[in-house]
CSV table of C-alpha atoms and ligand atoms in Angstrom, one decimal:
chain,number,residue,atom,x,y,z
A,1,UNK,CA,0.7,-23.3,8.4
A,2,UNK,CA,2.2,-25.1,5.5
A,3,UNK,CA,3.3,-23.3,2.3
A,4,UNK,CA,3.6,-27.3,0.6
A,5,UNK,CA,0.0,-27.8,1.4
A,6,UNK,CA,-0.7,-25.0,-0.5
A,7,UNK,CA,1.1,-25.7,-3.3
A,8,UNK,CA,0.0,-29.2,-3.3
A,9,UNK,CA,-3.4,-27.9,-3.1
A,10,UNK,CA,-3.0,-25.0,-6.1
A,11,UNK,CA,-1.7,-28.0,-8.5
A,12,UNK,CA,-4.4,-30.4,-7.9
A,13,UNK,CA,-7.0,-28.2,-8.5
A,14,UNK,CA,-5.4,-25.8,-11.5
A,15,UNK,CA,-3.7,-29.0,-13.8
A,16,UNK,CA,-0.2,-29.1,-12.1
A,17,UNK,CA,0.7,-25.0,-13.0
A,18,UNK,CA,2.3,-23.1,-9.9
A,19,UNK,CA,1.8,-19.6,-9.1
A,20,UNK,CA,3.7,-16.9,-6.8
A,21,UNK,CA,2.8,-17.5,-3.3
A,22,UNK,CA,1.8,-14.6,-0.9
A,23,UNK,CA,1.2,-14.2,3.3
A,24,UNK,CA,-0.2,-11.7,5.5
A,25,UNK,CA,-0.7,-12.6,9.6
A,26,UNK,CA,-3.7,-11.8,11.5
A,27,UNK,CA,-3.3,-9.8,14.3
A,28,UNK,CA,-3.3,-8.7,18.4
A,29,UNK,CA,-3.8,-5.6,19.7
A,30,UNK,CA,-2.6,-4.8,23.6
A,31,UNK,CA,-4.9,-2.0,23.8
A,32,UNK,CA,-6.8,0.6,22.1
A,33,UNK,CA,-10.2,-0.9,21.0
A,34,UNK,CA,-13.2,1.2,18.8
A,35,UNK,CA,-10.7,3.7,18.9
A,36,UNK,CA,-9.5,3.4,15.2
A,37,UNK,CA,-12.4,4.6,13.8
A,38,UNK,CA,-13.0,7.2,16.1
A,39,UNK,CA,-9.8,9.2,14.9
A,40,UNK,CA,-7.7,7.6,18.0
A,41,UNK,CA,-4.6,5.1,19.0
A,42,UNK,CA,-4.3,1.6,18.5
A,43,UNK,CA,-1.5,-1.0,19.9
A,44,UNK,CA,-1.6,-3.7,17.4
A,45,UNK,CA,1.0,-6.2,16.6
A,46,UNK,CA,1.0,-9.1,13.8
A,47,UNK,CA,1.0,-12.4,15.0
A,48,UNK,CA,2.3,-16.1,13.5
A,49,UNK,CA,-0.9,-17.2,12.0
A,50,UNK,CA,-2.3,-16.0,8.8
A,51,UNK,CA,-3.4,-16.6,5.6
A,52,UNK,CA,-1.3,-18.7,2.8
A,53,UNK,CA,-2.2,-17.6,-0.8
A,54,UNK,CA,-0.9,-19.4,-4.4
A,55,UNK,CA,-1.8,-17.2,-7.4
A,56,UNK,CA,-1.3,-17.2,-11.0
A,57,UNK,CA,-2.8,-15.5,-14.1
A,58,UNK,CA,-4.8,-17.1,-16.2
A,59,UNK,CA,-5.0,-14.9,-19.3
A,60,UNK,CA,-8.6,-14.6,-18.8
A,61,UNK,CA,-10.9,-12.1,-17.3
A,62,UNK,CA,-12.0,-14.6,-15.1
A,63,UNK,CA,-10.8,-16.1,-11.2
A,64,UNK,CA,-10.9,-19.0,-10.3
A,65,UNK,CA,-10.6,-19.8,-6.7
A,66,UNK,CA,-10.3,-22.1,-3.9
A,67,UNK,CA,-10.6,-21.9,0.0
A,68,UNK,CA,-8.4,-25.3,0.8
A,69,UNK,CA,-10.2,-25.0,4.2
A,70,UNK,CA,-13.6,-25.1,3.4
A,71,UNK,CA,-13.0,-27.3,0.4
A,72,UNK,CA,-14.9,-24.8,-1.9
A,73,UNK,CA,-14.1,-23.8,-5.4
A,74,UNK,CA,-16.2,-20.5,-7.0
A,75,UNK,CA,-15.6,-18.5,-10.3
A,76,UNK,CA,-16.4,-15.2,-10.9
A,77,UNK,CA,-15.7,-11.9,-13.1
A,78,UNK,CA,-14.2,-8.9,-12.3
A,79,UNK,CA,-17.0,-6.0,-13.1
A,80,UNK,CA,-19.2,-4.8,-10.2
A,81,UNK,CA,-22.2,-6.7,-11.3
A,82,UNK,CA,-19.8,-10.3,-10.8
A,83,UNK,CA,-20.3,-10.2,-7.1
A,84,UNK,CA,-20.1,-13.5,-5.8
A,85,UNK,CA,-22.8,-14.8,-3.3
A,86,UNK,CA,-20.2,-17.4,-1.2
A,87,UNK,CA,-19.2,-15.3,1.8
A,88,UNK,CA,-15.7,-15.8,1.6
A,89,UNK,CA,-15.1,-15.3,-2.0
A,90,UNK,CA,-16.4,-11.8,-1.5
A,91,UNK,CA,-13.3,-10.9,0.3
A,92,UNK,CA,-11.5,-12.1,-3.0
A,93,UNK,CA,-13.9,-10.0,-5.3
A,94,UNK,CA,-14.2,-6.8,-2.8
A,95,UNK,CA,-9.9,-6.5,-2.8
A,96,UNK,CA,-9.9,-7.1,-6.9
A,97,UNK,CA,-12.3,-4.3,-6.9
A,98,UNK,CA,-11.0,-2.2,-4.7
A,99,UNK,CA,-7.4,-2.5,-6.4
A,100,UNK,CA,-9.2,-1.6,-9.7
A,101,UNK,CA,-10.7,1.4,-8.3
A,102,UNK,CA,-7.1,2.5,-7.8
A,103,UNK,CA,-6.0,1.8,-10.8
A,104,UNK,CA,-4.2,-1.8,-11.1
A,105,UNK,CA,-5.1,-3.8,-14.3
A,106,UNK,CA,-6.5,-6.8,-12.4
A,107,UNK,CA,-6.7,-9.4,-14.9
A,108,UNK,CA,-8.2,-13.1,-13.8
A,109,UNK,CA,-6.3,-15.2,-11.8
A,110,UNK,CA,-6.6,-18.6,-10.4
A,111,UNK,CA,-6.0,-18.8,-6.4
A,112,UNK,CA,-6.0,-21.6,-3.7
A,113,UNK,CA,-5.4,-20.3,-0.1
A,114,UNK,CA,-5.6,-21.8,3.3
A,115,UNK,CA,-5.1,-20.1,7.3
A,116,UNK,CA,-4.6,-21.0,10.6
A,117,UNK,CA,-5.9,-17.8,12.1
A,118,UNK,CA,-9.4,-19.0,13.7
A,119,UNK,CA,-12.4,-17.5,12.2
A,120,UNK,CA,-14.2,-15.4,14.2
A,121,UNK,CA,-11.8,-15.0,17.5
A,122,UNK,CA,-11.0,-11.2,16.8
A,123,UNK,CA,-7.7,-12.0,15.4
A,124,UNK,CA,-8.6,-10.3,11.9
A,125,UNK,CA,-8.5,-13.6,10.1
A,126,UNK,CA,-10.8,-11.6,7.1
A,127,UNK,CA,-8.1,-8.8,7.2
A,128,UNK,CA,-5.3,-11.7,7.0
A,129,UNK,CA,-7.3,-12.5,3.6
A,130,UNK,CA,-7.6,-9.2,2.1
A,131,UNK,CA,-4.1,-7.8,2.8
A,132,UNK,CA,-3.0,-10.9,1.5
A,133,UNK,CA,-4.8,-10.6,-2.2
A,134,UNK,CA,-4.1,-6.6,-1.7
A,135,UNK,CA,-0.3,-7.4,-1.1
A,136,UNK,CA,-0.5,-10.1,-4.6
A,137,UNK,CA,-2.2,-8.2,-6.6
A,138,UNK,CA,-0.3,-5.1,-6.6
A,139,UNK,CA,2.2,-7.0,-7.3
A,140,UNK,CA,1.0,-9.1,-10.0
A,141,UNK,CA,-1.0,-6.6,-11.9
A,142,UNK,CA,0.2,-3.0,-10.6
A,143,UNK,CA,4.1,-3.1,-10.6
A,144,UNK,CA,3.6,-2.2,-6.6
A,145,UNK,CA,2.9,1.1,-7.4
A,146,UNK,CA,0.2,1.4,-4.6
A,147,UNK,CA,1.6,2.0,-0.9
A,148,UNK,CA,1.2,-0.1,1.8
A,149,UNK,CA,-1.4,2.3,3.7
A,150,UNK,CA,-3.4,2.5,0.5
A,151,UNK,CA,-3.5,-1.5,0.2
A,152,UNK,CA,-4.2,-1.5,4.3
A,153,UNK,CA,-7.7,1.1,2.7
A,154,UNK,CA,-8.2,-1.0,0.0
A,155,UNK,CA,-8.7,-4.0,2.6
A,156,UNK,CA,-10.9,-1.7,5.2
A,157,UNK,CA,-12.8,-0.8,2.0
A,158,UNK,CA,-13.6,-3.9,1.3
A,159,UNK,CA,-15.1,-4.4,4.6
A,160,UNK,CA,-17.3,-1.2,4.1
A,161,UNK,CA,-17.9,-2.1,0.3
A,162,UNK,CA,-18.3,-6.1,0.1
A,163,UNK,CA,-18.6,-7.3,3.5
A,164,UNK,CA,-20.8,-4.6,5.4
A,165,UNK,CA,-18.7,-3.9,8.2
A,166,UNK,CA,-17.6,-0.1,8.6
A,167,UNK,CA,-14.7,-1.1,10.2
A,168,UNK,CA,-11.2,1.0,10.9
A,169,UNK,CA,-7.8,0.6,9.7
A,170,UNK,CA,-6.8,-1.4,12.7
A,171,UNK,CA,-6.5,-4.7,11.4
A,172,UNK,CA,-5.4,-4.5,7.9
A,173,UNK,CA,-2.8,-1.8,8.8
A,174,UNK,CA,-1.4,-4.3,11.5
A,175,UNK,CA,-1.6,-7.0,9.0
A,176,UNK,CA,0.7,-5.5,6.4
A,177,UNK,CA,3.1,-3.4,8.7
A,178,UNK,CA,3.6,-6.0,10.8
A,179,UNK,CA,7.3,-6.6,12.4
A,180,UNK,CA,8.3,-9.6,14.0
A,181,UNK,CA,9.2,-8.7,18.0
A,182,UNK,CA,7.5,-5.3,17.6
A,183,UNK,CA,3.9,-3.8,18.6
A,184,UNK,CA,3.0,-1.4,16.3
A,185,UNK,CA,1.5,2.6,17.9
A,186,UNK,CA,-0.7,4.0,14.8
A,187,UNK,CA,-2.3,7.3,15.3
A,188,UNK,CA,-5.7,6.7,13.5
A,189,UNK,CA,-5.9,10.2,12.7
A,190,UNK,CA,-2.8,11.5,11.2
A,191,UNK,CA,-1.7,7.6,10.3
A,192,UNK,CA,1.7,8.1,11.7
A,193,UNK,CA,2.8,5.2,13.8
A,194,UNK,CA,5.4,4.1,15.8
A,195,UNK,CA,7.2,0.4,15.9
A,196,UNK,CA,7.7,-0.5,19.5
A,197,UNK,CA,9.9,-3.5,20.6
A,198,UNK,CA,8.0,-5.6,22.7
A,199,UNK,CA,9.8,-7.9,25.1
A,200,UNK,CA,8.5,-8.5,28.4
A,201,UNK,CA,11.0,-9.9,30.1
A,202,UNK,CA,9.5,-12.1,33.0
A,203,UNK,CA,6.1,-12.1,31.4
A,204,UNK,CA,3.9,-13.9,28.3
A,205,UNK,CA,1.2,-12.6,26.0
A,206,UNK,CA,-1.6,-15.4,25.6
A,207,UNK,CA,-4.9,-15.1,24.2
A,208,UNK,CA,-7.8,-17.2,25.8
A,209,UNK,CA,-10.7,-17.9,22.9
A,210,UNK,CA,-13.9,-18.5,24.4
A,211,UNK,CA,-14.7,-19.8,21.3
A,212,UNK,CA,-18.0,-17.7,20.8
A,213,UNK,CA,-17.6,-16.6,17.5
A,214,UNK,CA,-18.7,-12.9,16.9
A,215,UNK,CA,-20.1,-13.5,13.3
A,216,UNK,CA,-23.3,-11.9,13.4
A,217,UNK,CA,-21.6,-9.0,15.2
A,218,UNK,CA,-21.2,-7.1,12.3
A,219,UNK,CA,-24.8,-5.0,12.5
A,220,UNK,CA,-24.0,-4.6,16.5
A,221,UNK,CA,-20.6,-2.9,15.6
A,222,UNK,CA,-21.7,-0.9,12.7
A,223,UNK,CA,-24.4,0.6,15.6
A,224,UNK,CA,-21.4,1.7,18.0
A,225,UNK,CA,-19.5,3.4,15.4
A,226,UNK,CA,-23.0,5.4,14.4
A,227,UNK,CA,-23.2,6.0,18.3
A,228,UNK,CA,-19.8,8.1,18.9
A,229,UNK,CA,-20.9,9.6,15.2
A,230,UNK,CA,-24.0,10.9,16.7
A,231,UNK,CA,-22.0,12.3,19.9
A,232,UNK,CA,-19.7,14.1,17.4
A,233,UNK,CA,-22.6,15.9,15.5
A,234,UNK,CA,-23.8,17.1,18.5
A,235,UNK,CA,-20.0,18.2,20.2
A,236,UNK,CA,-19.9,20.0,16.7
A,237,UNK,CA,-22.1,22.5,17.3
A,238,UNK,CA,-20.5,24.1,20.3
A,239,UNK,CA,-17.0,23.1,19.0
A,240,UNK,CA,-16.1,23.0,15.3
A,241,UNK,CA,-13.2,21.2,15.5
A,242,UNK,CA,-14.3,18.2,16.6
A,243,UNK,CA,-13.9,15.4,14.0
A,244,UNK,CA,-13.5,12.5,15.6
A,245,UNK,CA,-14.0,11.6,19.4
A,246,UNK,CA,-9.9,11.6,19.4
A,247,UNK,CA,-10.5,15.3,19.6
A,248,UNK,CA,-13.1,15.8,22.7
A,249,UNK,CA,-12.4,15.3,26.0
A,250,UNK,CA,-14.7,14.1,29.1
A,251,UNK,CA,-15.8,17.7,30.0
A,252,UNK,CA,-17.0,18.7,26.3
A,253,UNK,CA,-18.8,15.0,26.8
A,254,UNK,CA,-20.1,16.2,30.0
A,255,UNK,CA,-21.6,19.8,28.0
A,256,UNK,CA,-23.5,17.7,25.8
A,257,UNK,CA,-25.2,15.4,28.4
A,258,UNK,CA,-27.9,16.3,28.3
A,259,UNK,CA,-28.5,16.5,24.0
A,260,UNK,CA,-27.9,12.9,23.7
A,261,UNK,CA,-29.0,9.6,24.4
A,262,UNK,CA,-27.6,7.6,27.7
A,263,UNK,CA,-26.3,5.5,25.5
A,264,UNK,CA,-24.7,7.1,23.2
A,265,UNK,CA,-22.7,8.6,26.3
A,266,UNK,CA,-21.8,5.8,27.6
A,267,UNK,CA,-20.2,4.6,24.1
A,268,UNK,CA,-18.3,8.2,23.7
A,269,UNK,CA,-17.1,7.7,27.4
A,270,UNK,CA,-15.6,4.8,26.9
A,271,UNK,CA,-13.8,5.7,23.9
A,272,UNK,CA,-12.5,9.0,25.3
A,273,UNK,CA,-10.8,7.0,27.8
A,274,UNK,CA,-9.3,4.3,26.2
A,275,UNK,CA,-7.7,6.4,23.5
A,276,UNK,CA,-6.0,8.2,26.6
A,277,UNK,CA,-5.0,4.6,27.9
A,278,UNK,CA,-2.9,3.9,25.0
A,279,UNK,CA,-1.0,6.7,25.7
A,280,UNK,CA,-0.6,5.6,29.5
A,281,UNK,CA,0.1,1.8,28.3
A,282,UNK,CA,2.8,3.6,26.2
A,283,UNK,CA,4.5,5.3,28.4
A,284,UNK,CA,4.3,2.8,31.1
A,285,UNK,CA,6.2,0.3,28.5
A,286,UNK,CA,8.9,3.0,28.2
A,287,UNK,CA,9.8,2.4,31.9
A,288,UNK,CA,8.7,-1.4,32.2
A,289,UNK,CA,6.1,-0.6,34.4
A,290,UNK,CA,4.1,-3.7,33.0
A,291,UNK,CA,2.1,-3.3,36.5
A,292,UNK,CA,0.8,-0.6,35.2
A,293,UNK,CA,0.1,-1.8,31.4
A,294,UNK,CA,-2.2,-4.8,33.3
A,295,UNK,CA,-4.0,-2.4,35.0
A,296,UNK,CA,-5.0,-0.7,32.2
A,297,UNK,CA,-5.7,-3.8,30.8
A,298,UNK,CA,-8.5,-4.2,32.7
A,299,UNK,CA,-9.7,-0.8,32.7
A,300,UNK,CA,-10.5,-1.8,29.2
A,301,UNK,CA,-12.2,-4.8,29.8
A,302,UNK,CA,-14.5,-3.0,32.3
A,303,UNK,CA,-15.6,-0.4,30.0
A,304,UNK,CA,-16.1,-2.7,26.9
A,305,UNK,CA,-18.0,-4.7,29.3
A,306,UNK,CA,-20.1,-2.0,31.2
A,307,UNK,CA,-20.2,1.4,28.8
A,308,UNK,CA,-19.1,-0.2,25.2
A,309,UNK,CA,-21.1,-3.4,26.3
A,310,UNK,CA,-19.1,-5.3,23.5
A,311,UNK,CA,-18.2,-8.5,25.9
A,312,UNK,CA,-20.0,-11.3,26.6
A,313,UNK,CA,-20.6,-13.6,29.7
A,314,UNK,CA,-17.7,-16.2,28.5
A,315,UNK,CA,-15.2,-13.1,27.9
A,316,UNK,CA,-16.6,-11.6,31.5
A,317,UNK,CA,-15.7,-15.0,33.1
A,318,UNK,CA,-12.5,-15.3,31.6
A,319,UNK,CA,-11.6,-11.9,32.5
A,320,UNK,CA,-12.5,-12.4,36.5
A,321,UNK,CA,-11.0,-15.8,36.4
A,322,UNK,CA,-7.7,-13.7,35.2
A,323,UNK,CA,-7.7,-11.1,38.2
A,324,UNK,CA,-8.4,-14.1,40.9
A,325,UNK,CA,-5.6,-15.9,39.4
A,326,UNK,CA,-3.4,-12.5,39.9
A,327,UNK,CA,-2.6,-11.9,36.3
A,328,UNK,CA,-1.6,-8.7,35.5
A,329,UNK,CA,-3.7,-7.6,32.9
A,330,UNK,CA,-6.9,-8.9,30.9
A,331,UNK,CA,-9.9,-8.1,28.6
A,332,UNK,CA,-11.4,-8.4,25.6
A,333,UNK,CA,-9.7,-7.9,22.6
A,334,UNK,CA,-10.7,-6.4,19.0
A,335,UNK,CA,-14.4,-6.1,18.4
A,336,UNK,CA,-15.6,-7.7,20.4
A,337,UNK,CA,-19.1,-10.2,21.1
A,338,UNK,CA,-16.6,-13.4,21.3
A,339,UNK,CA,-13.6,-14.1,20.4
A,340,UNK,CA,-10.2,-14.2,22.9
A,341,UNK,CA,-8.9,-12.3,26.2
A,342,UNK,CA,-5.7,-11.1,25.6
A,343,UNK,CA,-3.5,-11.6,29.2
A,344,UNK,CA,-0.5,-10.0,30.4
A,345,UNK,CA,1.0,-13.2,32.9
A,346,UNK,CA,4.1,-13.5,34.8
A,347,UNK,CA,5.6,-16.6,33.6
A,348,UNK,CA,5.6,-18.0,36.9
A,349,UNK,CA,1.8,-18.1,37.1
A,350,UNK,CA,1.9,-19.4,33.0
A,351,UNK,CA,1.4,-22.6,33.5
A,352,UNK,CA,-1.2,-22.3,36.9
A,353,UNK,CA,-3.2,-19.5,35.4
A,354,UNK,CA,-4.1,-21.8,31.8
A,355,UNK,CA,-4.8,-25.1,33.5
A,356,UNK,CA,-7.6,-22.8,36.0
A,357,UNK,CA,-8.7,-21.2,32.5
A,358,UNK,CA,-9.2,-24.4,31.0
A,359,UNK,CA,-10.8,-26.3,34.3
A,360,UNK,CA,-12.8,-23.6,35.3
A,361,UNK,CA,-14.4,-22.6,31.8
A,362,UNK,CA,-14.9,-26.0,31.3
A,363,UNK,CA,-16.9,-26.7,34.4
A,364,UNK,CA,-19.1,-23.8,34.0
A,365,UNK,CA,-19.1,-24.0,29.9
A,366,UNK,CA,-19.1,-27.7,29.1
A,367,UNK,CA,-17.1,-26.9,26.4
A,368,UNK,CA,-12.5,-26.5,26.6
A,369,UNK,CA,-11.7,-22.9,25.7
A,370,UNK,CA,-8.5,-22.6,23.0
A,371,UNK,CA,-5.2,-21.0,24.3
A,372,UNK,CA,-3.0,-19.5,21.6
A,373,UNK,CA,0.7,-18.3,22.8
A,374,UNK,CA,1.2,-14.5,21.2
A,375,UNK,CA,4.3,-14.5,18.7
A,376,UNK,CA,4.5,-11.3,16.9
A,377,UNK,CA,5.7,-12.1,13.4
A,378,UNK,CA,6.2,-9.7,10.3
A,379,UNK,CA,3.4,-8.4,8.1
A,380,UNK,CA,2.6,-9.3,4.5
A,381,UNK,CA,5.7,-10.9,2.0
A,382,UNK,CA,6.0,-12.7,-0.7
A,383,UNK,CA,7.0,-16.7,0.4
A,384,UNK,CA,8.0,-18.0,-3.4
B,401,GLA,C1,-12.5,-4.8,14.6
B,401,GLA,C2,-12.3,-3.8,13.5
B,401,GLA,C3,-11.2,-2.8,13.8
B,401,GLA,C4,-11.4,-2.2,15.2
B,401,GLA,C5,-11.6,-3.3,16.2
B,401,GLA,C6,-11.9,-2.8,17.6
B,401,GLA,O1,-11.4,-5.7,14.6
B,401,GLA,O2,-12.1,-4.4,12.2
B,401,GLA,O3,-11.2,-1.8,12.8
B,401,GLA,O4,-12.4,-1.3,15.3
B,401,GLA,O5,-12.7,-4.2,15.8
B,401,GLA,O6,-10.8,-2.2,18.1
């Protein structure tokens, strides 16, 4: 991604002016999936694509934007009522509301931004955006006096607010806490977190997009977070403490069997486990055991397949074609319904294990799935 594209981009459209320019990376996560919002751990690190972002006040109440992807330019006010109807300017509008809400003068602005993060691969390219315009505009218009957890909540409000998906914190926390060569531990519940350095020596993160994009996904994973919510009223009742599924185990699941739905098990079954297998992935890091980290890997994958049933038949393909192949660890990652594998591969099977991907998906597919090398980069800056 090119910060003089941008800039050559912002003066075209806004009469030669230049702005402050802004990034924030999407994201991978090694494991811990639907477990942010259920109180639980994620293992998220920010990657080397993301969102590029030129911005400048204008001295009006208004913004004026434009996606240099899409080659769209939209207006629009401030107030509540200003809502845009363009999908991805509601990103732009949700963050300058949110930042409001908490206080920062938000004045108008005019905005051209671009990204290399593909849409719709579970990379949190949408997160990329909104940490990105949370990051500027605090900056710009609220003398950074709003943290970088409450800018991660202004981003997963927006989602809630704007966008309609009741996301977690996953992705926009990643986004902005980012650090290059380190995965990132976050307890969803008490938001302390943990950098971890991640180097793998003898192995390589890549992600394998099957290219189904999960857009109308967002209605599918608003139902699985209202599933483990309905398994926490019920838990609630016998035990008080419950909160979150972060703070049930299998045998309270197993007392409440019978009071709820078969599916609603499955999904808190699921989730029960794979906040325990960040743990496990954690400490099996500590001691290099990155045997064990790939079999957990696909422990994952299995239950987002069978109990969270959040995969599809590319991502089920990809993810057999991985264990045939011998590499060490593979599923689904982020939401889900399309988007990439993540693999764990020795490098010596690197090269072997992609050209199979790419033959064998093809074949059965008719169409080339994308492979994207993991780098894990810093979180939000300012560029210029
Ligand atoms: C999406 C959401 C995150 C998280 C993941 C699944 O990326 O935005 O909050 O729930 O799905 O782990």
């Amino acid at each position: 991604m090119d910060i003089n594209h941008v800039r050559s981009r912002f003066a075209k459209h806004f009469d030669g002016t230049t702005g402050s320019v802004y990034t924030s990376p999407g994201r991978i996560n090694l494991i811990g999936e639907h477990t942010d919002y259920n109180g639980g751990f994620v293992f998220p690190g920010a990657v080397d694509k993301g969102i590029i972002a030129e911005i400048r006040p204008n001295g009006t109440n208004r913004v004026r934007a434009y996606s240099i992807d899409l080659k769209d330019r939209i207006e629009f006010g401030l107030n509540e009522e200003d809502k845009p109807r363009t999908s991805w300017a509601k990103y732009i509008f949700g963050i300058c509301r949110e930042m409001i809400k908490r206080g920062v003068d938000v004045q108008g602005f005019d905005t051209a931004f671009a990204g290399d993060v593909p849409l719709g691969a579970g990379m949190s390219s949408s997160a990329a955006l909104e940490s990105t315009y949370a990051f500027a505009l605090n900056e710009l218009f609220g003398q950074n006096k709003i943290d970088k957890f409450e800018l991660a909540k202004a981003g997963q409000a927006t989602e809630h607010n704007y966008v309609g998906v009741n996301c977690g914190i996953m992705d926009q926390f990643a986004s902005i806490f980012g650090k290059a060569g380190s995965l990132i531990r976050l307890d969803c519940r008490s938001l302390e977190y943990q950098y971890f350095p991640f180097d793998p020596v003898g192995y390589r993160l890549v992600l394998i997009d099957s290219v189904v994009k999960h857009e109308l996904a967002s209605s599918a994973y608003n139902k699985r977070r209202q599933s483990c919510e309905n398994v926490v009223a019920v838990m609630q009742k016998k035990h008080p403490h419950v909160q979150f599924l972060r703070d049930a185990n299998l045998s309270m699941l197993g007392e409440v069997k019978d009071e709820v739905s078969a599916e609603d098990y499955m999904r808190a079954e699921y989730v029960i486990e794979e906040i325990q297998r960040v743990l496990d992935v954690c400490d099996a890091l500590e001691i290099a055991d990155y045997e064990t980290v790939g079999r957990k890997m696909y422990e994952t994958h299995h239950g987002m397949s069978k109990l969270y049933e959040v995969s599809c038949e590319e991502l089920d393909f990809l993810n057999d074609l991985a264990k045939e192949c011998g590499v060490t660890g593979s599923r689904v990652m982020g939401g889900g319904f399309g988007g990439c594998t993540i693999n764990l591969v020795k490098d010596e099977l690197y090269d072997s294990f992609i050209a199979k991907a790419r033959e064998a998906f093809a074949a059965k597919f008719g169409r080339s799935p994308k492979v994207y090398d993991v780098v894990i980069s810093d979180g939000s800056r300012k560029l210029a």
